[in-house]
PDB file of C-alpha atoms (C1' of nucleotides) in Angstrom:
ATOM      1  CA  UNK A   1       0.424 -12.720   2.224  1.00 72.00           C
ATOM      2  CA  UNK A   2       2.483  -9.775   1.062  1.00 89.00           C
ATOM      3  CA  UNK A   3       4.721 -10.579   3.956  1.00 95.00           C
ATOM      4  CA  UNK A   4       5.877 -13.819   2.397  1.00 97.00           C
ATOM      5  CA  UNK A   5       6.692 -12.066  -0.852  1.00 98.00           C
ATOM      6  CA  UNK A   6       8.945  -9.477   0.743  1.00 98.00           C
ATOM      7  CA  UNK A   7      10.545 -12.026   3.051  1.00 98.00           C
ATOM      8  CA  UNK A   8      11.302 -14.201   0.059  1.00 98.00           C
ATOM      9  CA  UNK A   9      12.975 -11.335  -1.781  1.00 98.00           C
ATOM     10  CA  UNK A  10      15.026 -10.330   1.234  1.00 97.00           C
ATOM     11  CA  UNK A  11      17.673 -13.011   0.759  1.00 97.00           C
ATOM     12  CA  UNK A  12      20.411 -12.557  -1.839  1.00 97.00           C
ATOM     13  CA  UNK A  13      20.674 -16.265  -2.564  1.00 97.00           C
ATOM     14  CA  UNK A  14      16.953 -16.457  -3.277  1.00 98.00           C
ATOM     15  CA  UNK A  15      17.207 -13.503  -5.641  1.00 97.00           C
ATOM     16  CA  UNK A  16      20.030 -15.301  -7.443  1.00 97.00           C
ATOM     17  CA  UNK A  17      17.823 -18.368  -7.764  1.00 97.00           C
ATOM     18  CA  UNK A  18      15.153 -16.180  -9.325  1.00 97.00           C
ATOM     19  CA  UNK A  19      17.790 -14.845 -11.728  1.00 96.00           C
ATOM     20  CA  UNK A  20      18.654 -18.414 -12.636  1.00 96.00           C
ATOM     21  CA  UNK A  21      15.031 -19.333 -13.267  1.00 97.00           C
ATOM     22  CA  UNK A  22      14.505 -16.133 -15.224  1.00 96.00           C
ATOM     23  CA  UNK A  23      17.198 -17.273 -17.611  1.00 95.00           C
ATOM     24  CA  UNK A  24      16.090 -20.870 -17.740  1.00 95.00           C
ATOM     25  CA  UNK A  25      12.728 -21.714 -16.260  1.00 95.00           C
ATOM     26  CA  UNK A  26      11.753 -25.291 -15.453  1.00 96.00           C
ATOM     27  CA  UNK A  27      14.906 -26.471 -13.742  1.00 97.00           C
ATOM     28  CA  UNK A  28      15.086 -29.224 -11.188  1.00 97.00           C
ATOM     29  CA  UNK A  29      16.556 -28.859  -7.733  1.00 97.00           C
ATOM     30  CA  UNK A  30      19.796 -30.525  -8.749  1.00 97.00           C
ATOM     31  CA  UNK A  31      20.176 -28.381 -11.836  1.00 97.00           C
ATOM     32  CA  UNK A  32      19.749 -25.246  -9.782  1.00 97.00           C
ATOM     33  CA  UNK A  33      22.260 -26.517  -7.249  1.00 96.00           C
ATOM     34  CA  UNK A  34      24.809 -27.251  -9.967  1.00 95.00           C
ATOM     35  CA  UNK A  35      24.383 -23.864 -11.592  1.00 95.00           C
ATOM     36  CA  UNK A  36      24.650 -21.975  -8.332  1.00 95.00           C
ATOM     37  CA  UNK A  37      27.900 -23.776  -7.607  1.00 92.00           C
ATOM     38  CA  UNK A  38      29.513 -23.152 -10.968  1.00 90.00           C
ATOM     39  CA  UNK A  39      28.159 -19.871 -12.303  1.00 87.00           C
ATOM     40  CA  UNK A  40      27.979 -18.185  -8.923  1.00 88.00           C
ATOM     41  CA  UNK A  41      30.319 -18.861  -6.028  1.00 82.00           C
ATOM     42  CA  UNK A  42      27.601 -20.249  -3.823  1.00 85.00           C
ATOM     43  CA  UNK A  43      28.756 -23.479  -2.286  1.00 84.00           C
ATOM     44  CA  UNK A  44      25.610 -24.634  -0.598  1.00 93.00           C
ATOM     45  CA  UNK A  45      24.050 -27.887   0.375  1.00 95.00           C
ATOM     46  CA  UNK A  46      21.143 -29.243  -1.601  1.00 96.00           C
ATOM     47  CA  UNK A  47      18.989 -28.778   1.479  1.00 97.00           C
ATOM     48  CA  UNK A  48      19.691 -25.095   1.651  1.00 97.00           C
ATOM     49  CA  UNK A  49      18.609 -24.604  -1.957  1.00 98.00           C
ATOM     50  CA  UNK A  50      15.553 -26.747  -1.368  1.00 98.00           C
ATOM     51  CA  UNK A  51      14.527 -24.609   1.560  1.00 98.00           C
ATOM     52  CA  UNK A  52      15.031 -21.457  -0.449  1.00 98.00           C
ATOM     53  CA  UNK A  53      12.821 -22.849  -3.181  1.00 98.00           C
ATOM     54  CA  UNK A  54      10.152 -23.613  -0.606  1.00 98.00           C
ATOM     55  CA  UNK A  55      10.212 -20.007   0.561  1.00 98.00           C
ATOM     56  CA  UNK A  56       9.974 -18.774  -3.019  1.00 98.00           C
ATOM     57  CA  UNK A  57       7.092 -21.108  -3.678  1.00 98.00           C
ATOM     58  CA  UNK A  58       5.255 -19.931  -0.561  1.00 97.00           C
ATOM     59  CA  UNK A  59       5.603 -16.398  -1.896  1.00 97.00           C
ATOM     60  CA  UNK A  60       4.134 -17.413  -5.224  1.00 97.00           C
ATOM     61  CA  UNK A  61       7.317 -16.542  -7.089  1.00 98.00           C
ATOM     62  CA  UNK A  62       8.038 -20.126  -8.039  1.00 98.00           C
ATOM     63  CA  UNK A  63       5.600 -22.764  -9.197  1.00 98.00           C
ATOM     64  CA  UNK A  64       6.399 -26.443  -9.358  1.00 97.00           C
ATOM     65  CA  UNK A  65       5.259 -29.464 -11.328  1.00 96.00           C
ATOM     66  CA  UNK A  66       6.191 -33.031 -10.616  1.00 96.00           C
ATOM     67  CA  UNK A  67       6.973 -35.556 -13.296  1.00 95.00           C
ATOM     68  CA  UNK A  68       8.079 -38.896 -12.023  1.00 93.00           C
ATOM     69  CA  UNK A  69      11.005 -38.372  -9.780  1.00 95.00           C
ATOM     70  CA  UNK A  70      11.687 -34.926 -11.170  1.00 97.00           C
ATOM     71  CA  UNK A  71      10.257 -31.705  -9.831  1.00 97.00           C
ATOM     72  CA  UNK A  72      10.499 -28.748 -12.146  1.00 98.00           C
ATOM     73  CA  UNK A  73      10.552 -25.184 -10.915  1.00 98.00           C
ATOM     74  CA  UNK A  74       9.083 -22.348 -12.926  1.00 98.00           C
ATOM     75  CA  UNK A  75       9.397 -18.643 -12.321  1.00 97.00           C
ATOM     76  CA  UNK A  76       6.227 -16.637 -11.794  1.00 97.00           C
ATOM     77  CA  UNK A  77       6.795 -12.913 -11.918  1.00 97.00           C
ATOM     78  CA  UNK A  78       3.178 -11.957 -11.336  1.00 96.00           C
ATOM     79  CA  UNK A  79       3.602 -11.144  -7.628  1.00 96.00           C
ATOM     80  CA  UNK A  80       6.349  -8.678  -8.516  1.00 96.00           C
ATOM     81  CA  UNK A  81       4.271  -6.552 -10.820  1.00 93.00           C
ATOM     82  CA  UNK A  82       2.405  -4.471  -8.309  1.00 90.00           C
ATOM     83  CA  UNK A  83       4.917  -4.021  -5.523  1.00 95.00           C
ATOM     84  CA  UNK A  84       5.615  -0.359  -6.182  1.00 94.00           C
ATOM     85  CA  UNK A  85       1.966   0.590  -6.529  1.00 94.00           C
ATOM     86  CA  UNK A  86       1.372   0.203  -2.837  1.00 95.00           C
ATOM     87  CA  UNK A  87       3.355   3.360  -2.249  1.00 95.00           C
ATOM     88  CA  UNK A  88       3.191   5.115  -5.574  1.00 92.00           C
ATOM     89  CA  UNK A  89      -0.610   5.006  -5.637  1.00 82.00           C
ATOM     90  CA  UNK A  90      -1.351   5.226  -1.918  1.00 62.00           C
ATOM     91  CA  UNK A  91      -5.110   5.624  -2.314  1.00 69.00           C
ATOM     92  CA  UNK A  92      -5.433   2.013  -3.373  1.00 64.00           C
ATOM     93  CA  UNK A  93      -3.932   0.696  -0.210  1.00 60.00           C
ATOM     94  CA  UNK A  94      -5.484   2.586   2.666  1.00 58.00           C
ATOM     95  CA  UNK A  95      -6.548   0.422   5.522  1.00 51.00           C
ATOM     96  CA  UNK A  96     -10.296   0.414   5.760  1.00 44.00           C
ATOM     97  CA  UNK A  97     -10.997  -0.900   9.222  1.00 35.00           C
ATOM     98  CA  UNK A  98     -14.010   1.189  10.224  1.00 31.00           C
TER      99      UNK A  98
ATOM    100  CA  UNK B   1      22.992  -1.822  -2.867  1.00 73.00           C
ATOM    101  CA  UNK B   2      19.885  -3.684  -3.976  1.00 88.00           C
ATOM    102  CA  UNK B   3      20.371  -5.773  -0.896  1.00 95.00           C
ATOM    103  CA  UNK B   4      19.572  -2.887   1.415  1.00 97.00           C
ATOM    104  CA  UNK B   5      16.391  -2.159  -0.506  1.00 98.00           C
ATOM    105  CA  UNK B   6      15.007  -5.679  -0.194  1.00 98.00           C
ATOM    106  CA  UNK B   7      16.124  -5.987   3.415  1.00 98.00           C
ATOM    107  CA  UNK B   8      14.357  -2.748   4.186  1.00 98.00           C
ATOM    108  CA  UNK B   9      11.122  -3.957   2.631  1.00 98.00           C
ATOM    109  CA  UNK B  10      11.274  -7.303   4.428  1.00 97.00           C
ATOM    110  CA  UNK B  11       9.926  -5.982   7.704  1.00 97.00           C
ATOM    111  CA  UNK B  12       6.196  -5.390   8.151  1.00 97.00           C
ATOM    112  CA  UNK B  13       6.687  -2.476  10.517  1.00 97.00           C
ATOM    113  CA  UNK B  14       8.909  -0.720   8.012  1.00 97.00           C
ATOM    114  CA  UNK B  15       6.333  -1.225   5.285  1.00 97.00           C
ATOM    115  CA  UNK B  16       3.737   0.327   7.587  1.00 97.00           C
ATOM    116  CA  UNK B  17       6.029   3.287   8.122  1.00 97.00           C
ATOM    117  CA  UNK B  18       6.250   3.673   4.352  1.00 97.00           C
ATOM    118  CA  UNK B  19       2.456   3.552   4.215  1.00 96.00           C
ATOM    119  CA  UNK B  20       2.339   6.312   6.794  1.00 96.00           C
ATOM    120  CA  UNK B  21       4.795   8.461   4.876  1.00 97.00           C
ATOM    121  CA  UNK B  22       2.953   7.780   1.630  1.00 96.00           C
ATOM    122  CA  UNK B  23      -0.137   9.309   3.182  1.00 95.00           C
ATOM    123  CA  UNK B  24       1.668  12.188   4.842  1.00 95.00           C
ATOM    124  CA  UNK B  25       5.239  12.813   3.854  1.00 95.00           C
ATOM    125  CA  UNK B  26       7.517  15.002   5.947  1.00 96.00           C
ATOM    126  CA  UNK B  27       6.742  13.668   9.393  1.00 97.00           C
ATOM    127  CA  UNK B  28       9.092  13.768  12.346  1.00 97.00           C
ATOM    128  CA  UNK B  29      10.120  10.745  14.356  1.00 97.00           C
ATOM    129  CA  UNK B  30       7.694  11.575  17.157  1.00 97.00           C
ATOM    130  CA  UNK B  31       4.801  12.054  14.758  1.00 96.00           C
ATOM    131  CA  UNK B  32       5.459   8.693  13.179  1.00 97.00           C
ATOM    132  CA  UNK B  33       5.664   7.072  16.612  1.00 96.00           C
ATOM    133  CA  UNK B  34       2.364   8.610  17.645  1.00 95.00           C
ATOM    134  CA  UNK B  35       0.602   7.537  14.484  1.00 94.00           C
ATOM    135  CA  UNK B  36       1.921   4.009  14.655  1.00 94.00           C
ATOM    136  CA  UNK B  37       0.618   3.726  18.192  1.00 91.00           C
ATOM    137  CA  UNK B  38      -2.857   5.039  17.491  1.00 89.00           C
ATOM    138  CA  UNK B  39      -3.716   4.116  13.920  1.00 86.00           C
ATOM    139  CA  UNK B  40      -1.966   0.777  13.985  1.00 87.00           C
ATOM    140  CA  UNK B  41      -1.556  -1.432  17.041  1.00 81.00           C
ATOM    141  CA  UNK B  42       2.181  -1.134  17.087  1.00 83.00           C
ATOM    142  CA  UNK B  43       3.309  -0.342  20.581  1.00 83.00           C
ATOM    143  CA  UNK B  44       6.965   0.322  20.015  1.00 92.00           C
ATOM    144  CA  UNK B  45       9.668   2.368  21.604  1.00 95.00           C
ATOM    145  CA  UNK B  46      10.884   5.491  19.895  1.00 96.00           C
ATOM    146  CA  UNK B  47      14.234   3.808  19.417  1.00 97.00           C
ATOM    147  CA  UNK B  48      12.756   0.973  17.448  1.00 97.00           C
ATOM    148  CA  UNK B  49      11.063   3.370  15.045  1.00 97.00           C
ATOM    149  CA  UNK B  50      14.231   5.398  14.772  1.00 98.00           C
ATOM    150  CA  UNK B  51      16.205   2.320  13.815  1.00 98.00           C
ATOM    151  CA  UNK B  52      13.602   1.347  11.255  1.00 98.00           C
ATOM    152  CA  UNK B  53      13.847   4.799   9.717  1.00 98.00           C
ATOM    153  CA  UNK B  54      17.610   4.438   9.542  1.00 98.00           C
ATOM    154  CA  UNK B  55      17.214   1.202   7.602  1.00 98.00           C
ATOM    155  CA  UNK B  56      14.722   2.806   5.247  1.00 98.00           C
ATOM    156  CA  UNK B  57      17.057   5.737   4.732  1.00 98.00           C
ATOM    157  CA  UNK B  58      19.981   3.421   3.978  1.00 97.00           C
ATOM    158  CA  UNK B  59      17.804   1.810   1.322  1.00 97.00           C
ATOM    159  CA  UNK B  60      17.047   5.194  -0.217  1.00 97.00           C
ATOM    160  CA  UNK B  61      13.343   4.847   0.497  1.00 98.00           C
ATOM    161  CA  UNK B  62      13.293   7.682   2.993  1.00 98.00           C
ATOM    162  CA  UNK B  63      15.104  11.004   2.769  1.00 98.00           C
ATOM    163  CA  UNK B  64      15.546  13.357   5.668  1.00 97.00           C
ATOM    164  CA  UNK B  65      16.025  17.059   6.201  1.00 96.00           C
ATOM    165  CA  UNK B  66      16.911  18.722   9.448  1.00 96.00           C
ATOM    166  CA  UNK B  67      15.411  21.979  10.595  1.00 95.00           C
ATOM    167  CA  UNK B  68      16.473  23.056  14.031  1.00 94.00           C
ATOM    168  CA  UNK B  69      15.651  20.300  16.428  1.00 96.00           C
ATOM    169  CA  UNK B  70      13.237  18.676  14.001  1.00 97.00           C
ATOM    170  CA  UNK B  71      14.131  16.045  11.455  1.00 97.00           C
ATOM    171  CA  UNK B  72      11.576  15.501   8.726  1.00 98.00           C
ATOM    172  CA  UNK B  73      11.239  12.244   6.858  1.00 98.00           C
ATOM    173  CA  UNK B  74      10.147  12.125   3.248  1.00 98.00           C
ATOM    174  CA  UNK B  75       9.177   9.117   1.217  1.00 97.00           C
ATOM    175  CA  UNK B  76      11.144   8.387  -1.951  1.00 97.00           C
ATOM    176  CA  UNK B  77       9.523   5.775  -4.129  1.00 97.00           C
ATOM    177  CA  UNK B  78      12.185   5.856  -6.846  1.00 96.00           C
ATOM    178  CA  UNK B  79      13.990   2.695  -5.679  1.00 96.00           C
ATOM    179  CA  UNK B  80      10.716   0.776  -5.944  1.00 96.00           C
ATOM    180  CA  UNK B  81      10.077   1.508  -9.572  1.00 93.00           C
ATOM    181  CA  UNK B  82      12.374  -1.009 -11.201  1.00 90.00           C
ATOM    182  CA  UNK B  83      12.230  -3.948  -8.809  1.00 95.00           C
ATOM    183  CA  UNK B  84      10.177  -6.188 -11.067  1.00 94.00           C
ATOM    184  CA  UNK B  85      12.239  -5.489 -14.162  1.00 94.00           C
ATOM    185  CA  UNK B  86      15.141  -7.519 -12.865  1.00 95.00           C
ATOM    186  CA  UNK B  87      13.119 -10.653 -13.491  1.00 95.00           C
ATOM    187  CA  UNK B  88      10.567  -9.554 -16.055  1.00 92.00           C
ATOM    188  CA  UNK B  89      13.288  -8.260 -18.385  1.00 82.00           C
ATOM    189  CA  UNK B  90      16.087 -10.652 -17.556  1.00 62.00           C
ATOM    190  CA  UNK B  91      18.399  -9.493 -20.370  1.00 68.00           C
ATOM    191  CA  UNK B  92      19.038  -6.251 -18.556  1.00 64.00           C
ATOM    192  CA  UNK B  93      20.364  -7.936 -15.473  1.00 59.00           C
ATOM    193  CA  UNK B  94      22.719 -10.654 -16.582  1.00 57.00           C
ATOM    194  CA  UNK B  95      25.928 -10.782 -14.643  1.00 51.00           C
ATOM    195  CA  UNK B  96      28.713  -9.656 -16.882  1.00 44.00           C
ATOM    196  CA  UNK B  97      31.831 -10.927 -15.227  1.00 35.00           C
ATOM    197  CA  UNK B  98      33.820 -11.404 -18.433  1.00 31.00           C
TER     198      UNK B  98
ATOM    199  C1'  DA C   1      15.830 -57.307  -7.065  1.00 81.02           C
ATOM    200  C1'  DC C   2      19.208 -53.861  -6.265  1.00 81.02           C
ATOM    201  C1'  DG C   3      21.784 -49.806  -6.585  1.00 81.02           C
ATOM    202  C1'  DT C   4      21.362 -45.143  -7.990  1.00 81.02           C
ATOM    203  C1'  DT C   5      19.206 -40.850  -8.562  1.00 81.02           C
ATOM    204  C1'  DA C   6      15.873 -37.018  -7.177  1.00 81.02           C
ATOM    205  C1'  DG C   7      13.938 -35.234  -3.466  1.00 81.02           C
ATOM    206  C1'  DG C   8      11.851 -34.695   1.527  1.00 81.02           C
ATOM    207  C1'  DC C   9      11.847 -34.438   6.722  1.00 81.02           C
ATOM    208  C1'  DA C  10      13.343 -33.275  10.979  1.00 81.02           C
ATOM    209  C1'  DA C  11      16.483 -31.405  14.675  1.00 81.02           C
ATOM    210  C1'  DG C  12      20.390 -28.703  15.765  1.00 81.02           C
ATOM    211  C1'  DT C  13      23.543 -24.592  15.422  1.00 81.02           C
ATOM    212  C1'  DA C  14      25.530 -20.067  14.396  1.00 81.02           C
ATOM    213  C1'  DG C  15      24.730 -15.648  13.094  1.00 81.02           C
ATOM    214  C1'  DA C  16      21.691 -11.803  12.144  1.00 81.02           C
ATOM    215  C1'  DA C  17      17.650  -9.241  13.051  1.00 81.02           C
ATOM    216  C1'  DA C  18      14.327  -6.538  16.079  1.00 81.02           C
ATOM    217  C1'  DC C  19      13.581  -4.445  20.164  1.00 81.02           C
ATOM    218  C1'  DT C  20      14.668  -2.630  24.786  1.00 81.02           C
ATOM    219  C1'  DT C  21      16.995   0.160  28.345  1.00 81.02           C
ATOM    220  C1'  DG C  22      19.876   3.792  29.858  1.00 81.02           C
ATOM    221  C1'  DC C  23      22.341   7.720  29.074  1.00 81.02           C
ATOM    222  C1'  DC C  24      23.916  11.659  26.285  1.00 81.02           C
ATOM    223  C1'  DT C  25      23.651  15.870  22.886  1.00 81.02           C
ATOM    224  C1'  DG C  26      21.469  19.720  20.731  1.00 81.02           C
ATOM    225  C1'  DT C  27      17.490  23.101  20.250  1.00 81.02           C
ATOM    226  C1'  DC C  28      14.088  26.139  21.785  1.00 81.02           C
ATOM    227  C1'  DA C  29      10.811  28.738  25.004  1.00 81.02           C
ATOM    228  C1'  DA C  30       9.967  30.959  29.292  1.00 81.02           C
TER     229       DA C  30
ATOM    230  C1'  DT D   1      19.712  29.693  32.069  1.00 81.02           C
ATOM    231  C1'  DT D   2      17.030  26.200  33.141  1.00 81.02           C
ATOM    232  C1'  DG D   3      13.818  22.844  31.882  1.00 81.02           C
ATOM    233  C1'  DA D   4      11.273  20.489  28.399  1.00 81.02           C
ATOM    234  C1'  DC D   5      11.413  18.610  23.898  1.00 81.02           C
ATOM    235  C1'  DA D   6      13.446  16.157  19.611  1.00 81.02           C
ATOM    236  C1'  DG D   7      16.642  13.012  18.611  1.00 81.02           C
ATOM    237  C1'  DG D   8      21.160   9.949  18.822  1.00 81.02           C
ATOM    238  C1'  DC D   9      24.449   6.333  20.623  1.00 81.02           C
ATOM    239  C1'  DA D  10      25.709   1.998  22.697  1.00 81.02           C
ATOM    240  C1'  DA D  11      25.094  -1.944  25.031  1.00 81.02           C
ATOM    241  C1'  DG D  12      22.324  -6.165  25.955  1.00 81.02           C
ATOM    242  C1'  DT D  13      18.557  -9.566  25.074  1.00 81.02           C
ATOM    243  C1'  DT D  14      15.622 -12.331  22.491  1.00 81.02           C
ATOM    244  C1'  DT D  15      13.689 -13.984  18.539  1.00 81.02           C
ATOM    245  C1'  DC D  16      14.237 -15.353  13.849  1.00 81.02           C
ATOM    246  C1'  DT D  17      16.635 -17.120   9.789  1.00 81.02           C
ATOM    247  C1'  DA D  18      20.032 -19.540   7.009  1.00 81.02           C
ATOM    248  C1'  DC D  19      22.481 -23.512   6.812  1.00 81.02           C
ATOM    249  C1'  DT D  20      24.079 -28.126   8.078  1.00 81.02           C
ATOM    250  C1'  DT D  21      23.830 -33.059   9.215  1.00 81.02           C
ATOM    251  C1'  DG D  22      21.668 -37.426   9.184  1.00 81.02           C
ATOM    252  C1'  DC D  23      18.227 -40.356   7.823  1.00 81.02           C
ATOM    253  C1'  DC D  24      14.182 -41.649   4.957  1.00 81.02           C
ATOM    254  C1'  DT D  25      10.943 -42.275   0.725  1.00 81.02           C
ATOM    255  C1'  DA D  26       9.910 -42.628  -4.200  1.00 81.02           C
ATOM    256  C1'  DA D  27      11.118 -43.370  -9.018  1.00 81.02           C
ATOM    257  C1'  DC D  28      14.075 -45.196 -12.494  1.00 81.02           C
ATOM    258  C1'  DG D  29      17.593 -48.260 -14.981  1.00 81.02           C
ATOM    259  C1'  DT D  30      19.743 -52.615 -15.581  1.00 81.02           C
TER     260       DT D  30
END
DNA sequence: ACGTTAGGCAAGTAGAAACTTGCCTGTCAA
DNA sequence: TTGACAGGCAAGTTTCTACTTGCCTAACGT
């Protein structure tokens, strides 16, 4: 569960996609592809971006809604909020396996 | 720079090591190895743990001090504090490449 | 109806991780 | 000063991950 979040954040391209959605949420796959190509120097296939979005969605960082043939991607920052607390407030995260 | 931080957090074993140091900071490599073996089910070679610690240190999450033949590892949570802000306060992180 | 546009589904490949094994260096205690 | 202890370095292996290529489905416009 937390694993997918950290794995999703581990890739620089995925973090750039999050940046893109932070600036303009609700973009389609093709829009994101176009913006990554122009604004950043990421020449990547549509498939690559699609797979990245799938990883981000599995981590809960991106939510999608379909409308006709369009699929819009929205940023969800909620999973990011409590990352630090795991180690800054260690009492909350002790493993209780008794 | 930020890349090393997210890469460091991507691995579950490394996050467990951070948990361990959050509970008891200042442990040596052998102490961490022993505790990972007993408290968690991670049967790993000393080398593996050592390499994980190197990654965590490169990310700034662990700081070390040598005393004689002992090397103590301390947790540093500072790099964790502002992770979420990159996307929750997007204005602060726009790429300014003129 | 037909071409175009938006997106999905494998299967394959190249490179990067994680982990191991073996040996080597430095520190301390007896 | 010799042996045990704490740790480091350098391969090598295997597993995972990012990316590509090729084809396929669904929705829309004309």
